[in-house]
PDB file of C-alpha atoms in Angstrom:
ATOM      1  CA  MET A   1     -94.986  24.473  15.870  1.00 53.00           C
ATOM      2  CA  SER A   2     -92.894  27.554  16.681  1.00 59.00           C
ATOM      3  CA  ASP A   3     -91.050  29.464  13.975  1.00 74.00           C
ATOM      4  CA  GLU A   4     -87.723  28.294  15.462  1.00 76.00           C
ATOM      5  CA  SER A   5     -88.766  24.676  14.944  1.00 90.00           C
ATOM      6  CA  LYS A   6     -89.423  25.474  11.285  1.00 94.00           C
ATOM      7  CA  LYS A   7     -85.822  26.241  10.392  1.00 96.00           C
ATOM      8  CA  ILE A   8     -82.449  24.556  10.406  1.00 97.00           C
ATOM      9  CA  THR A   9     -79.249  26.564  10.793  1.00 98.00           C
ATOM     10  CA  VAL A  10     -75.681  25.330  10.433  1.00 98.00           C
ATOM     11  CA  SER A  11     -72.363  27.207  10.635  1.00 98.00           C
ATOM     12  CA  ARG A  12     -68.782  26.525   9.757  1.00 97.00           C
ATOM     13  CA  THR A  13     -65.557  28.513   9.635  1.00 98.00           C
ATOM     14  CA  ILE A  14     -63.972  28.292   6.192  1.00 98.00           C
ATOM     15  CA  ASP A  15     -60.374  29.233   5.401  1.00 97.00           C
ATOM     16  CA  ALA A  16     -61.231  31.742   2.672  1.00 97.00           C
ATOM     17  CA  SER A  17     -62.081  35.410   2.409  1.00 97.00           C
ATOM     18  CA  ALA A  18     -65.703  36.524   2.405  1.00 97.00           C
ATOM     19  CA  LYS A  19     -65.049  37.946  -1.067  1.00 97.00           C
ATOM     20  CA  ASP A  20     -63.924  34.566  -2.439  1.00 97.00           C
ATOM     21  CA  LEU A  21     -66.887  32.788  -0.833  1.00 98.00           C
ATOM     22  CA  TRP A  22     -69.249  35.429  -2.196  1.00 98.00           C
ATOM     23  CA  ASP A  23     -67.841  34.892  -5.675  1.00 97.00           C
ATOM     24  CA  VAL A  24     -69.033  31.266  -5.528  1.00 97.00           C
ATOM     25  CA  LEU A  25     -72.352  31.888  -3.739  1.00 97.00           C
ATOM     26  CA  SER A  26     -73.491  34.730  -5.996  1.00 97.00           C
ATOM     27  CA  ASN A  27     -72.977  32.625  -9.143  1.00 95.00           C
ATOM     28  CA  PRO A  28     -75.981  30.289  -9.618  1.00 95.00           C
ATOM     29  CA  ALA A  29     -73.987  28.269 -12.187  1.00 93.00           C
ATOM     30  CA  ARG A  30     -71.874  27.061  -9.232  1.00 94.00           C
ATOM     31  CA  HIS A  31     -74.780  26.102  -6.952  1.00 94.00           C
ATOM     32  CA  VAL A  32     -74.761  22.505  -8.199  1.00 93.00           C
ATOM     33  CA  GLU A  33     -71.283  22.234  -6.628  1.00 93.00           C
ATOM     34  CA  LEU A  34     -72.679  23.298  -3.248  1.00 95.00           C
ATOM     35  CA  ASP A  35     -75.864  21.251  -3.096  1.00 93.00           C
ATOM     36  CA  GLY A  36     -75.765  18.747  -0.249  1.00 91.00           C
ATOM     37  CA  SER A  37     -79.300  17.545  -1.059  1.00 90.00           C
ATOM     38  CA  GLY A  38     -78.554  16.377  -4.598  1.00 89.00           C
ATOM     39  CA  PHE A  39     -81.662  18.106  -6.002  1.00 89.00           C
ATOM     40  CA  ILE A  40     -79.882  20.783  -8.091  1.00 89.00           C
ATOM     41  CA  GLN A  41     -78.930  19.649 -11.596  1.00 93.00           C
ATOM     42  CA  SER A  42     -77.837  22.982 -13.139  1.00 87.00           C
ATOM     43  CA  ASP A  43     -78.724  26.634 -13.456  1.00 87.00           C
ATOM     44  CA  HIS A  44     -80.997  27.713 -16.295  1.00 89.00           C
ATOM     45  CA  LYS A  45     -79.285  30.547 -18.193  1.00 81.00           C
ATOM     46  CA  THR A  46     -78.836  32.673 -15.097  1.00 83.00           C
ATOM     47  CA  ASP A  47     -76.712  35.709 -14.407  1.00 90.00           C
ATOM     48  CA  ARG A  48     -74.639  36.439 -11.323  1.00 95.00           C
ATOM     49  CA  ILE A  49     -76.754  37.654  -8.412  1.00 96.00           C
ATOM     50  CA  THR A  50     -76.170  41.378  -7.943  1.00 97.00           C
ATOM     51  CA  ALA A  51     -79.254  42.774  -6.160  1.00 97.00           C
ATOM     52  CA  ASN A  52     -82.485  42.175  -4.280  1.00 97.00           C
ATOM     53  CA  GLY A  53     -85.410  41.435  -6.556  1.00 97.00           C
ATOM     54  CA  GLN A  54     -83.511  39.295  -9.049  1.00 96.00           C
ATOM     55  CA  VAL A  55     -84.917  35.890  -9.963  1.00 96.00           C
ATOM     56  CA  PHE A  56     -82.703  32.986 -10.976  1.00 94.00           C
ATOM     57  CA  THR A  57     -83.959  29.647 -12.257  1.00 92.00           C
ATOM     58  CA  MET A  58     -82.524  26.248 -11.398  1.00 92.00           C
ATOM     59  CA  ASN A  59     -83.014  22.852 -13.023  1.00 88.00           C
ATOM     60  CA  MET A  60     -83.849  20.344 -10.301  1.00 90.00           C
ATOM     61  CA  SER A  61     -84.679  16.668  -9.875  1.00 90.00           C
ATOM     62  CA  GLY A  62     -86.247  14.752  -7.019  1.00 78.00           C
ATOM     63  CA  ALA A  63     -88.798  12.075  -6.264  1.00 70.00           C
ATOM     64  CA  HIS A  64     -90.694  14.570  -4.058  1.00 70.00           C
ATOM     65  CA  MET A  65     -91.662  16.376  -7.291  1.00 67.00           C
ATOM     66  CA  GLY A  66     -91.982  13.305  -9.500  1.00 71.00           C
ATOM     67  CA  GLY A  67     -88.653  13.768 -11.281  1.00 75.00           C
ATOM     68  CA  ASP A  68     -87.276  16.800 -13.132  1.00 89.00           C
ATOM     69  CA  TYR A  69     -88.608  20.293 -12.438  1.00 88.00           C
ATOM     70  CA  GLN A  70     -87.498  23.950 -12.270  1.00 92.00           C
ATOM     71  CA  THR A  71     -87.499  26.468  -9.462  1.00 93.00           C
ATOM     72  CA  ASP A  72     -87.533  30.250  -9.569  1.00 95.00           C
ATOM     73  CA  ASN A  73     -85.479  31.737  -6.755  1.00 95.00           C
ATOM     74  CA  HIS A  74     -86.437  35.276  -5.738  1.00 97.00           C
ATOM     75  CA  VAL A  75     -83.565  37.193  -4.115  1.00 98.00           C
ATOM     76  CA  VAL A  76     -84.879  38.741  -0.877  1.00 98.00           C
ATOM     77  CA  GLY A  77     -81.605  39.483   0.930  1.00 98.00           C
ATOM     78  CA  TYR A  78     -78.490  40.974  -0.617  1.00 98.00           C
ATOM     79  CA  ASP A  79     -75.560  42.586   1.159  1.00 98.00           C
ATOM     80  CA  LYS A  80     -72.403  42.012  -0.899  1.00 97.00           C
ATOM     81  CA  ASP A  81     -69.865  39.752   0.830  1.00 97.00           C
ATOM     82  CA  ARG A  82     -72.206  39.393   3.855  1.00 98.00           C
ATOM     83  CA  LEU A  83     -75.748  38.145   3.123  1.00 98.00           C
ATOM     84  CA  LEU A  84     -77.506  36.336   0.296  1.00 98.00           C
ATOM     85  CA  ALA A  85     -81.055  35.029   0.686  1.00 98.00           C
ATOM     86  CA  TRP A  86     -83.719  33.786  -1.694  1.00 97.00           C
ATOM     87  CA  LYS A  87     -87.230  32.388  -1.569  1.00 97.00           C
ATOM     88  CA  THR A  88     -87.792  29.337  -3.746  1.00 94.00           C
ATOM     89  CA  ALA A  89     -90.921  28.591  -5.800  1.00 93.00           C
ATOM     90  CA  PRO A  90     -91.930  26.155  -8.506  1.00 91.00           C
ATOM     91  CA  ALA A  91     -91.062  27.928 -11.802  1.00 93.00           C
ATOM     92  CA  GLY A  92     -93.672  30.469 -12.832  1.00 94.00           C
ATOM     93  CA  THR A  93     -95.266  30.775  -9.369  1.00 93.00           C
ATOM     94  CA  GLU A  94     -94.892  33.058  -6.379  1.00 94.00           C
ATOM     95  CA  PRO A  95     -92.790  31.768  -3.460  1.00 95.00           C
ATOM     96  CA  PRO A  96     -94.951  29.807  -0.983  1.00 94.00           C
ATOM     97  CA  GLY A  97     -92.823  30.695   2.031  1.00 94.00           C
ATOM     98  CA  TRP A  98     -89.526  28.861   2.346  1.00 94.00           C
ATOM     99  CA  GLN A  99     -86.143  30.467   1.951  1.00 97.00           C
ATOM    100  CA  TRP A 100     -82.412  29.900   2.001  1.00 97.00           C
ATOM    101  CA  VAL A 101     -80.162  32.362   3.827  1.00 98.00           C
ATOM    102  CA  TRP A 102     -76.362  32.476   3.543  1.00 98.00           C
ATOM    103  CA  GLU A 103     -74.557  34.767   6.003  1.00 98.00           C
ATOM    104  CA  LEU A 104     -70.827  35.521   5.872  1.00 98.00           C
ATOM    105  CA  GLN A 105     -68.896  36.925   8.836  1.00 98.00           C
ATOM    106  CA  ALA A 106     -65.267  37.737   8.058  1.00 96.00           C
ATOM    107  CA  ASP A 107     -62.989  36.513  10.854  1.00 95.00           C
ATOM    108  CA  GLY A 108     -59.907  37.995   9.232  1.00 89.00           C
ATOM    109  CA  PRO A 109     -58.577  38.367   5.695  1.00 91.00           C
ATOM    110  CA  ASP A 110     -58.608  34.625   4.938  1.00 95.00           C
ATOM    111  CA  GLN A 111     -61.166  33.137   7.309  1.00 97.00           C
ATOM    112  CA  THR A 112     -64.954  33.457   7.306  1.00 98.00           C
ATOM    113  CA  THR A 113     -67.749  31.998   9.396  1.00 98.00           C
ATOM    114  CA  VAL A 114     -70.517  30.904   7.043  1.00 98.00           C
ATOM    115  CA  THR A 115     -74.033  30.336   8.356  1.00 98.00           C
ATOM    116  CA  LEU A 116     -76.652  28.624   6.207  1.00 98.00           C
ATOM    117  CA  THR A 117     -80.321  28.660   7.217  1.00 98.00           C
ATOM    118  CA  TYR A 118     -83.143  26.703   5.609  1.00 97.00           C
ATOM    119  CA  ASP A 119     -86.332  28.365   6.845  1.00 97.00           C
ATOM    120  CA  TRP A 120     -89.861  27.171   6.075  1.00 96.00           C
ATOM    121  CA  SER A 121     -91.588  29.186   8.827  1.00 95.00           C
ATOM    122  CA  GLY A 122     -93.309  31.330   6.174  1.00 95.00           C
ATOM    123  CA  VAL A 123     -95.192  28.376   4.657  1.00 94.00           C
ATOM    124  CA  THR A 124     -98.821  28.740   5.724  1.00 91.00           C
ATOM    125  CA  ASP A 125    -100.525  26.384   3.250  1.00 89.00           C
ATOM    126  CA  LYS A 126    -101.295  23.292   5.353  1.00 88.00           C
ATOM    127  CA  ALA A 127    -101.738  21.079   2.264  1.00 87.00           C
ATOM    128  CA  LEU A 128     -98.310  22.144   0.980  1.00 85.00           C
ATOM    129  CA  LEU A 129     -96.730  21.505   4.381  1.00 83.00           C
ATOM    130  CA  GLN A 130     -98.067  17.940   4.311  1.00 81.00           C
ATOM    131  CA  LYS A 131     -97.258  17.344   0.622  1.00 80.00           C
ATOM    132  CA  VAL A 132     -93.653  18.522   0.863  1.00 80.00           C
ATOM    133  CA  GLY A 133     -93.000  17.031   4.286  1.00 82.00           C
ATOM    134  CA  PHE A 134     -90.754  19.800   5.623  1.00 88.00           C
ATOM    135  CA  PRO A 135     -87.927  19.744   6.228  1.00 91.00           C
ATOM    136  CA  LEU A 136     -87.129  18.429   2.790  1.00 89.00           C
ATOM    137  CA  VAL A 137     -83.407  18.981   3.422  1.00 93.00           C
ATOM    138  CA  SER A 138     -81.715  17.656   6.560  1.00 95.00           C
ATOM    139  CA  LYS A 139     -79.191  19.278   8.884  1.00 97.00           C
ATOM    140  CA  ASP A 140     -76.560  16.805   7.609  1.00 97.00           C
ATOM    141  CA  GLN A 141     -77.260  17.853   4.012  1.00 96.00           C
ATOM    142  CA  LEU A 142     -76.911  21.524   4.967  1.00 97.00           C
ATOM    143  CA  GLU A 143     -73.596  20.778   6.699  1.00 97.00           C
ATOM    144  CA  ASP A 144     -72.536  18.963   3.533  1.00 97.00           C
ATOM    145  CA  SER A 145     -73.352  22.135   1.574  1.00 97.00           C
ATOM    146  CA  LEU A 146     -70.942  24.081   3.806  1.00 98.00           C
ATOM    147  CA  ASN A 147     -68.277  21.410   3.255  1.00 97.00           C
ATOM    148  CA  LYS A 148     -68.865  21.619  -0.495  1.00 97.00           C
ATOM    149  CA  LEU A 149     -68.577  25.410  -0.384  1.00 97.00           C
ATOM    150  CA  ALA A 150     -65.224  25.082   1.391  1.00 97.00           C
ATOM    151  CA  ALA A 151     -64.056  22.640  -1.311  1.00 96.00           C
ATOM    152  CA  ALA A 152     -65.369  24.854  -4.136  1.00 96.00           C
ATOM    153  CA  VAL A 153     -63.576  27.944  -2.898  1.00 96.00           C
ATOM    154  CA  SER A 154     -60.326  26.069  -2.307  1.00 90.00           C
ATOM    155  CA  GLY A 155     -60.486  24.610  -5.816  1.00 74.00           C
ATOM    156  CA  SER A 156     -60.367  21.006  -4.590  1.00 52.00           C
TER     157      SER A 156
END
């Protein structure tokens, strides 16, 4: 399988400034509002994301993990108002290779193209690949996350 077949990317233009979108994306407490997969339950005492190297923890739930669990999300891409990326791992472990990448391209003062990529090309553990059954999140669920971001930033 090529690396390109191990990622899903969706884009949408949202009628909001990159700054306003960033304000939502960089606040893990708001990620439950954006989750098209339904796995995120809440953040776990996290601070706003302000730099590479930060780790934020999320409370999750899903049958693929047997119910409730936590993830540690290691920030690996940070460019304020432009790029936010993190690698996800079961809490207390190192990331096994999948990541989430949000890219913001301002198209004017009140319009931004948002691109969301779910990338599992870095997962090399064959047993994990079979256990998780990547992709765990579908293209439709990612598109729903973009729709939810648009709703969150508009306040509706």
